[in-house]
Coordinates of C-alpha atoms and ligand atoms in Angstrom, one line a residue:
X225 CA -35.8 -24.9 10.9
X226 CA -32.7 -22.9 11.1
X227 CA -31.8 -21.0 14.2
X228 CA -30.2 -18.5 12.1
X229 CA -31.0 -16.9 9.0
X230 CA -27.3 -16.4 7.0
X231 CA -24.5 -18.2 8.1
X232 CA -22.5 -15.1 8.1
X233 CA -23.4 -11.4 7.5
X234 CA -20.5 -9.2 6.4
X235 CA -20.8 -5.4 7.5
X236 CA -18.5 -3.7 4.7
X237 CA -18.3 -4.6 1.0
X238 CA -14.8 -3.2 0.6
X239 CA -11.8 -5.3 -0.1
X240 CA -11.8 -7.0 3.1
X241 CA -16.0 -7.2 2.9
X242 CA -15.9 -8.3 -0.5
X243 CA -13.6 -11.2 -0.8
X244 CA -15.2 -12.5 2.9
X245 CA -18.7 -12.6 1.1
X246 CA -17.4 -14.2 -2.1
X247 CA -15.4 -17.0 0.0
X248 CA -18.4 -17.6 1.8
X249 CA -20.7 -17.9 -1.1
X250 CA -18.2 -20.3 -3.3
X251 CA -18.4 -22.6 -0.1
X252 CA -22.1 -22.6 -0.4
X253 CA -22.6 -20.2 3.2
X254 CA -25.5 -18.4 2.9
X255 CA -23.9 -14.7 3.3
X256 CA -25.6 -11.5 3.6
X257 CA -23.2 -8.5 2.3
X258 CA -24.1 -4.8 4.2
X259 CA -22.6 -1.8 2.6
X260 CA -24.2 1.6 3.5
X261 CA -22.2 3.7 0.5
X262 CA -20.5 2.3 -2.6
X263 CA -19.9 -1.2 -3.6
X264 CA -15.7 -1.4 -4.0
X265 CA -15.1 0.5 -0.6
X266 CA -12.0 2.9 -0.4
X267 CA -10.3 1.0 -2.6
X268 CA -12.6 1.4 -6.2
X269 CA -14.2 4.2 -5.4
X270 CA -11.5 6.7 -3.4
X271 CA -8.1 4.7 -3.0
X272 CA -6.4 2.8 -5.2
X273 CA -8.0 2.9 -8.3
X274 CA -8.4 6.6 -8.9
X275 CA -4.8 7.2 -7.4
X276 CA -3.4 4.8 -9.7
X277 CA -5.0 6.2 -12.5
X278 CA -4.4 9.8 -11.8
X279 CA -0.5 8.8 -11.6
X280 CA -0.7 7.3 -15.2
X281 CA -2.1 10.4 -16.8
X282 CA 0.9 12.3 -14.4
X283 CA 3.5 9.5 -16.0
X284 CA 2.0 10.0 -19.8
X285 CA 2.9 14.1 -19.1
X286 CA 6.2 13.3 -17.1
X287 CA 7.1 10.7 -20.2
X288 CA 5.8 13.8 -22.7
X289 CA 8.0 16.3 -21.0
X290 CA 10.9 13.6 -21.5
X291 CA 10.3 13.3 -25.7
X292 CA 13.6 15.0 -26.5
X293 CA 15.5 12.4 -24.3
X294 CA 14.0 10.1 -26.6
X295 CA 14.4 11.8 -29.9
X296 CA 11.0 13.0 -30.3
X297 CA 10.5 16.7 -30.8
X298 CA 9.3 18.3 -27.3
X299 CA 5.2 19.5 -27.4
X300 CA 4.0 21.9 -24.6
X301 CA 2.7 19.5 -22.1
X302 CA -0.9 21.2 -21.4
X303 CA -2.9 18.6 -18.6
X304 CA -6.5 19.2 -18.7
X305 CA -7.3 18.8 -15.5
X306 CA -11.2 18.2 -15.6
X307 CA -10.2 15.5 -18.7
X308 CA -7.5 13.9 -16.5
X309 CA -10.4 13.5 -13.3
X310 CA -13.1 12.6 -16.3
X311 CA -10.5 9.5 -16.9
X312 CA -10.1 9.0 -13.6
X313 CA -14.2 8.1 -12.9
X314 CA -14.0 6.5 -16.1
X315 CA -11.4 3.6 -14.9
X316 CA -13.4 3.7 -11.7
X317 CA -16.4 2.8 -13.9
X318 CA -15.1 0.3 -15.7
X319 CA -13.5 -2.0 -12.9
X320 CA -17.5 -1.2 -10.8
X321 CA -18.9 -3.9 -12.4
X322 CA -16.0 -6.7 -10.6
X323 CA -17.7 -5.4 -7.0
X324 CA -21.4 -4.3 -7.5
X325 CA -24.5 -5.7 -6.5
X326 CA -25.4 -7.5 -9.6
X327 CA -21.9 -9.3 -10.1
X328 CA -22.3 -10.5 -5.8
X329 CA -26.3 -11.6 -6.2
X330 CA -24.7 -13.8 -9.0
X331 CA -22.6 -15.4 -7.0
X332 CA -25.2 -16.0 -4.2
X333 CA -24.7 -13.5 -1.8
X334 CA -27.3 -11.4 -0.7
X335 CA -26.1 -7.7 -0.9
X336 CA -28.3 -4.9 1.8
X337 CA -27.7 -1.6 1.8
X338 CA -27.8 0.8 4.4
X339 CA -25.9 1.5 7.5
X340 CA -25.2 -1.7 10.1
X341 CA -25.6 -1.6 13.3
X342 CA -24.8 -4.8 15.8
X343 CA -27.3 -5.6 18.0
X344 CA -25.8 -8.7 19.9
X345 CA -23.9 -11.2 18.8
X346 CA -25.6 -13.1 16.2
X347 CA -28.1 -10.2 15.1
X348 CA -27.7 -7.0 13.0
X349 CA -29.9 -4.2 12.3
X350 CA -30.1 -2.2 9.0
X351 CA -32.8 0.6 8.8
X352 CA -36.2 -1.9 10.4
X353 CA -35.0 -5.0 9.4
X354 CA -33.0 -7.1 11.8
X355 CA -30.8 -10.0 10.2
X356 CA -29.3 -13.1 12.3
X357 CA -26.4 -14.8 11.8
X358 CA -24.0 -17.4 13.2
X359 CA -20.9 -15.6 12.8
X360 CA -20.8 -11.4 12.1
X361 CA -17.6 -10.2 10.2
X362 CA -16.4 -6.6 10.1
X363 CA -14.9 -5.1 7.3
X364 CA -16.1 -1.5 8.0
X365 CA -13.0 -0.2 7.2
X366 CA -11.1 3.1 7.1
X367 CA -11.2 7.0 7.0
X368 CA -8.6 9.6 6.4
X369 CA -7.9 11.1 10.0
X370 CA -8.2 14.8 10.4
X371 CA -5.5 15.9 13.0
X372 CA -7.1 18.7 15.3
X373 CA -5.1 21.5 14.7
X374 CA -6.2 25.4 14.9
X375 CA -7.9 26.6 11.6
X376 CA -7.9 23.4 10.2
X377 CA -11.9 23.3 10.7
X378 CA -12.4 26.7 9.3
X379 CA -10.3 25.7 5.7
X380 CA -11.7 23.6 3.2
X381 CA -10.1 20.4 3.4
X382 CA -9.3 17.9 0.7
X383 CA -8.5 14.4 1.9
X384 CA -8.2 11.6 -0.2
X385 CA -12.5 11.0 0.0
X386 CA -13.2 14.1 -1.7
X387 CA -10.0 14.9 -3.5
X388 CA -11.8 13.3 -6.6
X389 CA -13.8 15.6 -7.1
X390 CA -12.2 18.8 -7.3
X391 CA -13.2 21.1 -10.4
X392 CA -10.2 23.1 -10.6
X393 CA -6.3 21.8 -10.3
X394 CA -5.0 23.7 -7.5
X395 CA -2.3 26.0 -8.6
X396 CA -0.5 26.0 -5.0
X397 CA -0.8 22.3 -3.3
X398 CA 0.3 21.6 0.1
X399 CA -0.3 17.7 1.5
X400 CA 0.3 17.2 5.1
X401 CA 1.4 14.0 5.3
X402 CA 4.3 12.5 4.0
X403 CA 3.3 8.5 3.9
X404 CA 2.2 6.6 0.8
X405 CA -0.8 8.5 -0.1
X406 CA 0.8 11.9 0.4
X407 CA 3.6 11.1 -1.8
X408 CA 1.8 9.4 -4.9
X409 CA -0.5 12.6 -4.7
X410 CA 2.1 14.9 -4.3
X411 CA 3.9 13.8 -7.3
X412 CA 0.6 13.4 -9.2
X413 CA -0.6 17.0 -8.8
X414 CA 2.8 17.6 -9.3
X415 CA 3.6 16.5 -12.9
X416 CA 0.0 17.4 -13.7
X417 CA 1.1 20.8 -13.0
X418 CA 0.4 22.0 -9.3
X419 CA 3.3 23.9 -7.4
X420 CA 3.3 21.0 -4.6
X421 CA 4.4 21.4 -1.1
X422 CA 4.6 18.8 0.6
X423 CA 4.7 18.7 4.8
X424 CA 6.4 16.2 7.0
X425 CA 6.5 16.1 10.6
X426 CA 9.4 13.4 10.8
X427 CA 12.8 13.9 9.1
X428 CA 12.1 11.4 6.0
X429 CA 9.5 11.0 3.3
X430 CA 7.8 7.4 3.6
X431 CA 8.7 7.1 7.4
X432 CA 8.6 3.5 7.0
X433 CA 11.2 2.8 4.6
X434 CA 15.1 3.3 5.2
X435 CA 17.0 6.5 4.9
X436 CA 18.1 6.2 1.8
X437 CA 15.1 4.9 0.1
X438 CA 13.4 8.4 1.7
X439 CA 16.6 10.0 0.4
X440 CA 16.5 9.1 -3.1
X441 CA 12.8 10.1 -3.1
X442 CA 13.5 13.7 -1.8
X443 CA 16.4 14.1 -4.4
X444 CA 13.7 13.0 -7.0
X445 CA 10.6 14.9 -5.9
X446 CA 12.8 17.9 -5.5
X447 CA 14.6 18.1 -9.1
X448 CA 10.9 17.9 -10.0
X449 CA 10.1 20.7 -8.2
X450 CA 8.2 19.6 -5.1
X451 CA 9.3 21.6 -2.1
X452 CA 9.9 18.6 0.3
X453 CA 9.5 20.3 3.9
X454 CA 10.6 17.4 6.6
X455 CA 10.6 18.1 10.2
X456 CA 8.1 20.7 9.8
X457 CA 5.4 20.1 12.2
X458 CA 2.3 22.3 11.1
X459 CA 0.5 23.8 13.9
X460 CA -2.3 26.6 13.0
X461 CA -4.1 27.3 9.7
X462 CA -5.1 31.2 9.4
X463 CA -7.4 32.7 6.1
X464 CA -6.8 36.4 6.1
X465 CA -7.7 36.6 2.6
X466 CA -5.1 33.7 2.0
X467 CA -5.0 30.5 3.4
X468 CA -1.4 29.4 5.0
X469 CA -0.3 26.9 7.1
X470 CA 1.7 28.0 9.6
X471 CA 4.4 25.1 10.7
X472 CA 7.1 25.1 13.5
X473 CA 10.6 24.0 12.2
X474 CA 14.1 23.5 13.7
X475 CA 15.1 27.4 11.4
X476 CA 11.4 29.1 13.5
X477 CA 8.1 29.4 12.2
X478 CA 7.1 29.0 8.8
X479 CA 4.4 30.4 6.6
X480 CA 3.2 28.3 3.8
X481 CA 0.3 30.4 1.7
X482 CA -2.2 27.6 -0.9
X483 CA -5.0 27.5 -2.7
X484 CA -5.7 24.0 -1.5
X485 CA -4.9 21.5 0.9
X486 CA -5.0 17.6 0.6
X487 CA -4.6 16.0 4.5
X488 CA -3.3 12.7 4.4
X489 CA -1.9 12.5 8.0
X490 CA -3.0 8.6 8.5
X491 CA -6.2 6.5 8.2
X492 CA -8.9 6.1 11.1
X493 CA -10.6 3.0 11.9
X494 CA -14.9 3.0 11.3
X495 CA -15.2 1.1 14.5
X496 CA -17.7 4.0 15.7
X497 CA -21.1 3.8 15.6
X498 CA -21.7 0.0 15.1
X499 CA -22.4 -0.3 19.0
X500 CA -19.4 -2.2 19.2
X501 CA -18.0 -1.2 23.1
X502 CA -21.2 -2.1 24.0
X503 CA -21.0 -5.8 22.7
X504 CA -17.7 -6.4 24.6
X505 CA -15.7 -6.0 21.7
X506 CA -12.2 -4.1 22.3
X507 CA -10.1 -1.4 20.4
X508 CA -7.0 -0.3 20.4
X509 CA -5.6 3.1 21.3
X510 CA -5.5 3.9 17.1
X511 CA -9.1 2.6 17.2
X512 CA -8.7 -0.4 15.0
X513 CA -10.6 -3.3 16.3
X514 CA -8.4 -6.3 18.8
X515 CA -8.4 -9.4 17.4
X516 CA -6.4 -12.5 18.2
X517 CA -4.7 -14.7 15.7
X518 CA -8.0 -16.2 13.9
X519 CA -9.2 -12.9 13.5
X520 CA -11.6 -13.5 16.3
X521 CA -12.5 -10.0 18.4
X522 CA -13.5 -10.4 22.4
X523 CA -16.9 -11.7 20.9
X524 CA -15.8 -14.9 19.6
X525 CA -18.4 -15.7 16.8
X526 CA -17.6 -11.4 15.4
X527 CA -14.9 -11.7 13.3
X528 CA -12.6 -8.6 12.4
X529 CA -10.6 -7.8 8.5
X530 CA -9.3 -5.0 6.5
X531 CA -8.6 -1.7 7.5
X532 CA -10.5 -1.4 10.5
X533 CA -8.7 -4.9 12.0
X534 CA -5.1 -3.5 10.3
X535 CA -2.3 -3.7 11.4
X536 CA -1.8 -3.0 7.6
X537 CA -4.0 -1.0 5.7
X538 CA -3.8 -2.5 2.2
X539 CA -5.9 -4.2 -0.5
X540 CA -4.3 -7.0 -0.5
X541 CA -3.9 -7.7 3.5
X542 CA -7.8 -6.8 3.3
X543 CA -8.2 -10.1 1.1
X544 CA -5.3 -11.9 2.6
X545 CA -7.4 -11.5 5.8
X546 CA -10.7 -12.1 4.7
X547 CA -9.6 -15.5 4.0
X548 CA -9.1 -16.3 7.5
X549 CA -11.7 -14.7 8.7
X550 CA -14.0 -16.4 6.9
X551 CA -12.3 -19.7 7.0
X552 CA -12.2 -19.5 10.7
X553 CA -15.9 -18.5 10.7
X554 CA -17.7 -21.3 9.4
X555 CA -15.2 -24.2 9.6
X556 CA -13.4 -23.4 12.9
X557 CA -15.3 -25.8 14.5
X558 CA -13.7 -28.2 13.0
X559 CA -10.0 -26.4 12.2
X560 CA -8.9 -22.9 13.1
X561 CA -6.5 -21.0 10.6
X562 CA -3.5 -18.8 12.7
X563 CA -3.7 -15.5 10.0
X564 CA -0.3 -15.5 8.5
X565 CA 1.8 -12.4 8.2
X566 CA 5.2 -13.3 7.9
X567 CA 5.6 -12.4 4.5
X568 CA 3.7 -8.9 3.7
X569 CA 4.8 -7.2 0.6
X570 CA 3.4 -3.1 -0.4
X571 CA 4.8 -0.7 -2.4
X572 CA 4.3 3.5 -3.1
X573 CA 3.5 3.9 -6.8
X574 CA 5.4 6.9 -7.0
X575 CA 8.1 7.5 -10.1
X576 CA 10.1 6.1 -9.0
X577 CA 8.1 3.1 -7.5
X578 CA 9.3 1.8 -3.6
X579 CA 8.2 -1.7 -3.1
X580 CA 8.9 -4.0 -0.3
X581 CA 8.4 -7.3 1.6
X582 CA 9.7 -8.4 5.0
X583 CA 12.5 -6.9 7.0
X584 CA 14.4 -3.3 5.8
X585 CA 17.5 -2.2 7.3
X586 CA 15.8 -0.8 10.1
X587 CA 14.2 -3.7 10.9
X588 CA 16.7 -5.4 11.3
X589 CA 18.6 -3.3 13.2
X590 CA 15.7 -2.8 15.6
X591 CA 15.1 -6.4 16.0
X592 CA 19.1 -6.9 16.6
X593 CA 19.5 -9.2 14.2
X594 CA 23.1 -10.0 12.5
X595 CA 22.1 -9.0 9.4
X596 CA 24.4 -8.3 5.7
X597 CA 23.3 -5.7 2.8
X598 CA 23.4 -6.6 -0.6
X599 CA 22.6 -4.1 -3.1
X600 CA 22.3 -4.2 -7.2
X601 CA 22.4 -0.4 -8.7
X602 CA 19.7 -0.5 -11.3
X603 CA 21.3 2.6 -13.0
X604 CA 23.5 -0.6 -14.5
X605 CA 20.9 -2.6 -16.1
X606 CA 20.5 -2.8 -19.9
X607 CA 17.0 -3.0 -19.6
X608 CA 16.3 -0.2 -17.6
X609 CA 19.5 1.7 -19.8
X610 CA 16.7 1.4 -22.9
X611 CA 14.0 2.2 -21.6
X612 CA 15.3 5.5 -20.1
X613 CA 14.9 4.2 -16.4
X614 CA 18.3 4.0 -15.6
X615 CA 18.0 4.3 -11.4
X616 CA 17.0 2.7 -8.4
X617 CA 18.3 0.1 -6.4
X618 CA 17.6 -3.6 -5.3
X619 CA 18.6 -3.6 -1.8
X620 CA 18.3 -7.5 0.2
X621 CA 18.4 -7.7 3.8
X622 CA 20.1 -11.3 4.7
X623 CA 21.1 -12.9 8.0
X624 CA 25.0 -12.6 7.6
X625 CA 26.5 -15.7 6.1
X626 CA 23.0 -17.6 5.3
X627 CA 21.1 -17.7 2.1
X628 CA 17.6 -17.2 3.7
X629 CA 15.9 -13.6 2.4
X630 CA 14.8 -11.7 5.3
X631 CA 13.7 -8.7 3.0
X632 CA 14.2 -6.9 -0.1
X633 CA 13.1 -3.2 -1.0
X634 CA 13.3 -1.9 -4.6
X635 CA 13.6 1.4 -5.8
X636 CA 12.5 1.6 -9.5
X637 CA 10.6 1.6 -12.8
X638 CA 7.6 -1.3 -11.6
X639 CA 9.5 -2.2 -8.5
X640 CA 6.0 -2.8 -7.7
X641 CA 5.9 -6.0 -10.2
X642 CA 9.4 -6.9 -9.4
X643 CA 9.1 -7.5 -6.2
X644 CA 6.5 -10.3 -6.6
X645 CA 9.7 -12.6 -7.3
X646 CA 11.0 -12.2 -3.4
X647 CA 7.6 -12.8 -2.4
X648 CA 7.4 -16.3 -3.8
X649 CA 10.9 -16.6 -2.7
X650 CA 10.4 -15.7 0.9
X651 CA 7.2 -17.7 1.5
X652 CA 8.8 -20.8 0.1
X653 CA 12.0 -20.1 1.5
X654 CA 14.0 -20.2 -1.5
X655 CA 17.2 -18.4 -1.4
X656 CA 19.5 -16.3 -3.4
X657 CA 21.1 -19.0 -4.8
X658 CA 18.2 -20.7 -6.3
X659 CA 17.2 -17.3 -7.5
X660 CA 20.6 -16.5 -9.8
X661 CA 20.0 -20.5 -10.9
X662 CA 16.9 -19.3 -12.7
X663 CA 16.8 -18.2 -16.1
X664 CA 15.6 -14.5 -16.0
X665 CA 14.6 -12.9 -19.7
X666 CA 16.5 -11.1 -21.4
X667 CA 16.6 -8.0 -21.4
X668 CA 13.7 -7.6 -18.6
X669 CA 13.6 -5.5 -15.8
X670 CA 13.1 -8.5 -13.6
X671 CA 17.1 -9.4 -14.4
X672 CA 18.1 -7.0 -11.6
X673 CA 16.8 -9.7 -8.6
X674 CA 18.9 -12.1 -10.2
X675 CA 22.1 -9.5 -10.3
X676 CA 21.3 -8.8 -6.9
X677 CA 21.5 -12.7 -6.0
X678 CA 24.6 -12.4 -7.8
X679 CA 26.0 -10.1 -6.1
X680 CA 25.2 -11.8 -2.7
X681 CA 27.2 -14.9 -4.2
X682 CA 30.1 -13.0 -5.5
X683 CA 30.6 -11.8 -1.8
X684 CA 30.3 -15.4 -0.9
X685 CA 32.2 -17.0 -2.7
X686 CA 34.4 -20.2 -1.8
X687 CA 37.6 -18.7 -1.5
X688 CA 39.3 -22.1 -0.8
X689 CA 37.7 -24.1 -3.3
X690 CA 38.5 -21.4 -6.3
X691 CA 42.1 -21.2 -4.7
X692 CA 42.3 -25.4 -5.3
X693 CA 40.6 -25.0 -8.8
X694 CA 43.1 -22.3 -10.0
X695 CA 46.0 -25.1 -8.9
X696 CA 44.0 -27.1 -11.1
X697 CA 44.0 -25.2 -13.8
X698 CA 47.6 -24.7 -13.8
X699 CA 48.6 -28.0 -13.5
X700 CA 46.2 -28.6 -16.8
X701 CA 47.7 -26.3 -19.3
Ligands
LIG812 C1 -5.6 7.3 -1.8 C2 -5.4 5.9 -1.4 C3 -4.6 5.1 -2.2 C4 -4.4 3.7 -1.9 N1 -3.6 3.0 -2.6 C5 -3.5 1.6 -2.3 C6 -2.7 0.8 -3.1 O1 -2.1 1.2 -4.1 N2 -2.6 -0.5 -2.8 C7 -3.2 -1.0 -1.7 O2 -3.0 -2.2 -1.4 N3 -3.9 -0.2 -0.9 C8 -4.1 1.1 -1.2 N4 -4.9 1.9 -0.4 C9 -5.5 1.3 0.8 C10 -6.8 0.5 0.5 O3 -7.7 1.3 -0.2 C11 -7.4 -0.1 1.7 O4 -6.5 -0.8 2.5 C12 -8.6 -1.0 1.4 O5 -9.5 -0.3 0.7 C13 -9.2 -1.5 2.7 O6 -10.3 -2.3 2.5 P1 -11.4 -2.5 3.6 O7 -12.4 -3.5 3.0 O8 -10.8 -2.9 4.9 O9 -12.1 -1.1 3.8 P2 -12.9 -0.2 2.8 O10 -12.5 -0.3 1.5 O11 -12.9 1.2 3.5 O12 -14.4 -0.7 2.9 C14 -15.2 -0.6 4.0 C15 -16.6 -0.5 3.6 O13 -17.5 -0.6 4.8 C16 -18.5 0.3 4.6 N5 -19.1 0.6 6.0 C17 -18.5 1.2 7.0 N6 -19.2 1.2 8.1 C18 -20.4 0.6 7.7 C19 -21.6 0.3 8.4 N7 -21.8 0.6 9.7 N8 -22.6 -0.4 7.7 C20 -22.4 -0.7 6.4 N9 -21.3 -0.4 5.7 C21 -20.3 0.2 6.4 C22 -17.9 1.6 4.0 O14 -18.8 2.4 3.3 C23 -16.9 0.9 3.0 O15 -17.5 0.8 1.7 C24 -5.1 3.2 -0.7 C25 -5.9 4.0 0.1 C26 -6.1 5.3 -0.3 C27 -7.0 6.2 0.5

């Protein structure tokens, strides 16, 4: 008679939620999947997905504005907003079936839905019923966070939950918030034909990434006429009629009048409600849930992934995670897993795309590491020449003298895809030269991580040995 009835309850069946369940099952755990809204989590039903496919129907009117460049006469570019948001659900319907309930029963989990609630350590209550477990995972997630500032609670919001379901395009935009998600919407509503504004407390756009990444997205945002407004700090909402956002700046007070707002400030970990400071089981100050390095939280048999565990907030660190969390759930008896972080890549699908993995410049420079630059200019690529995509950059961050990849952002046309090459390389620890010693297509845009390796060895070269070979030469003639 078992002592437990699943081996492992998962609380979430978003990304993180999701792959646990599905580990679990292929290893023949008897899992028990709670989600209290929609199968696919943030990312299927409000994240990813529907960003992504907004951005493509902005990038079909961006590339249809752009038909003279390519010698095709120029049509007026007319976005039907309510047929671009129709796609939108559309895609979101199509991928549904890789998550639902049906596809996870299939595989042997056993999906519950309403909300979750943990009772002690091994038991969880939805609505009457009350489920044991030997191990608990959380994967409850992420919501956008709602900064408290005057007005804002008298406005009609849009955040990236309900964003979807707008029935008009906003003539007059403003996002607060100039990370990831603000950007890829900006530019989105943007192209689609929204007058965007777009509000930044810090001085650069995509805080994270260097200055001249942020730099060469400002330049690009503004020639497509987003007002960028950085180091504005917005402070009170007022509706006298018209809504505007009133915002403190180094030149005084400014007044920024819209029709809508989309706040997209940060994310805010789900870690209320569950009962969970009542268990033991700590938070940090951003309220994500503390775990160690098996994903353990202060309740050792409650496992933490995703969102609400972070510290990234990505799809693919959701899955990455789930993995150990799992693993270290049902076979850590035996053998823990340490989750593994060092090599993390994530990208902004804006047009251009950023991507990245491992250390930037800052990075670097924070950690006081010795550290060289080398940089390809994508604007040079015969690829990227045909296809109209002539800019960006390939930028690797290297300790100075060695061939070991610390990092690598790129600025460009799929920088997003391209990337995926210094991924393999960094987790394998290949270097730059073994990159330029492999063939790369011709012409593809994946060429420029080889010029860039190129360009590494060209500043490396061995002076003395080309200095004996040149004698060499002479004497041979
Ligand atoms: C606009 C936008 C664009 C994004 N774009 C990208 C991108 O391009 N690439 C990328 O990698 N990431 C992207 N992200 C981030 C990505 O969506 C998240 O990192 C990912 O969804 C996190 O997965 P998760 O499983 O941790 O959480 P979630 O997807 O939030 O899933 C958590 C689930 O738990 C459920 N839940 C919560 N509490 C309970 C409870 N008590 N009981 C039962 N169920 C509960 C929720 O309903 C939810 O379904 C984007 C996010 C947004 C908002």
């Amino acid at each position: 008679m078992s002592k437990y009835e699943a081996n492992i309850i998962v609380i979430g069946a978003g990304s993180a939620g999701l792959v646990s369940a599905y580990i679990a099952a292929a290893v023949k755990a008897k899992v028990i999947l709670i989600e209290r809204h929609k199968m696919g989590g943030d990312c299927l039903n409000t994240g990813c997905v529907p960003s992504k496919a907004l951005l493509r129907s902005a990038k079909i009117a961006n590339y249809m504005r752009r038909a003279e460049e390519f010698g095709i006469e120029a049509v007026p570019v007319k976005p039907k907003f309510a047929q671009v948001l129709q796609r939108v659900h559309k895609v979101i319907e199509a991928i549904e079936p890789h998550d639902s309930i049906e596809r996870y029963t299939e595989l042997g989990v056993e999906c519950v839905t309403g909300e979750a609630e943990i009772i002690d350590a091994h038991t969880v209550r939805v609505g009457q019923r009350d489920i044991t477990a030997k191990s608990i995972i959380i994967a409850a997630g992420a919501r956008p966070f709602v900064p408290p500032i005057e007005g804002l609670d008298q406005i009609k919001y849009l955040t990236s939950d309900n964003i979807w379901e707008l029935s008009e395009q906003p003539k007059r935009l403003v996002v607060l918030g100039g990370g990831p998600i603000g950007c890829e919407l900006s530019q989105a509503f943007s192209k689609l034909g929204s007058e965007v504004t777009i509000v930044e407390m810090m001085d650069q756009l995509m805080g994270r990434e260097d200055g001249d990444v942020a730099e060469l997205i400002t330049r690009n945002f503004e020639q497509g006429g987003i007002r960028v407004l950085t180091n504005h700090k917005a402070v009170k909402f007022t509706n006298n009629g018209e809504k505007v956002l009133h915002c403190e700046s180094s030149e005084g007070l400014v007044e920024i009048p819209f029709d809508e707002i989309l706040v997209a400030v940060g994310r805010k970990a789900n870690s209320d409600g569950m009962n969970l400071e009542a268990l033991g089981i700590k938070l940090r100050r951003n309220g994500t849930i503390e775990t160690d390095d098996y994903l353990r939280t202060a309740v050792p048999n409650i496992f933490a992934c995703g969102d609400i565990a972070g510290p990234y907030q990505f799809t693919h660190t959701a899955a990455h995670q789930a993995w150990f969390a799992v693993v270290n759930a049902l076979f850590g008896f035996a053998k823990k897993f340490r989750v593994d972080y060092r090599v993390i890549p994530w990208a902004t699908f804006t047009m251009p795309e950023v991507a990245r993995v491992g250390l930037n410049e800052q990075d670097a420079a924070e950690k006081g590491i010795d550290y060289e630059v080398t940089r390809y200019e994508i604007d040079d690529l015969d690829r990227a020449i045909a296809d109209g995509e002539a800019h960006g950059f390939v930028k690797v961050i290297t300790p100075r003298n060695k061939d070991k990849i610390l990092g690598v952002t790129i600025v460009g046309h799929h920088a997003g895809d391209l990337i995926s090459e210094f991924v393999l390389a960094m987790k394998y620890k290949i270097g730059l030269n073994k990159i330029l010693g492999t063939l790369h297509l011709y012409p593809s845009l994946a060429e420029s991580n080889k010029f860039v390796a190129g360009n590494w060895k060209k500043n490396h070269q061995p002076h003395a040995l080309l200095k004996w070979v040149e004698r060499l030469h002479n004497w041979r003639r």
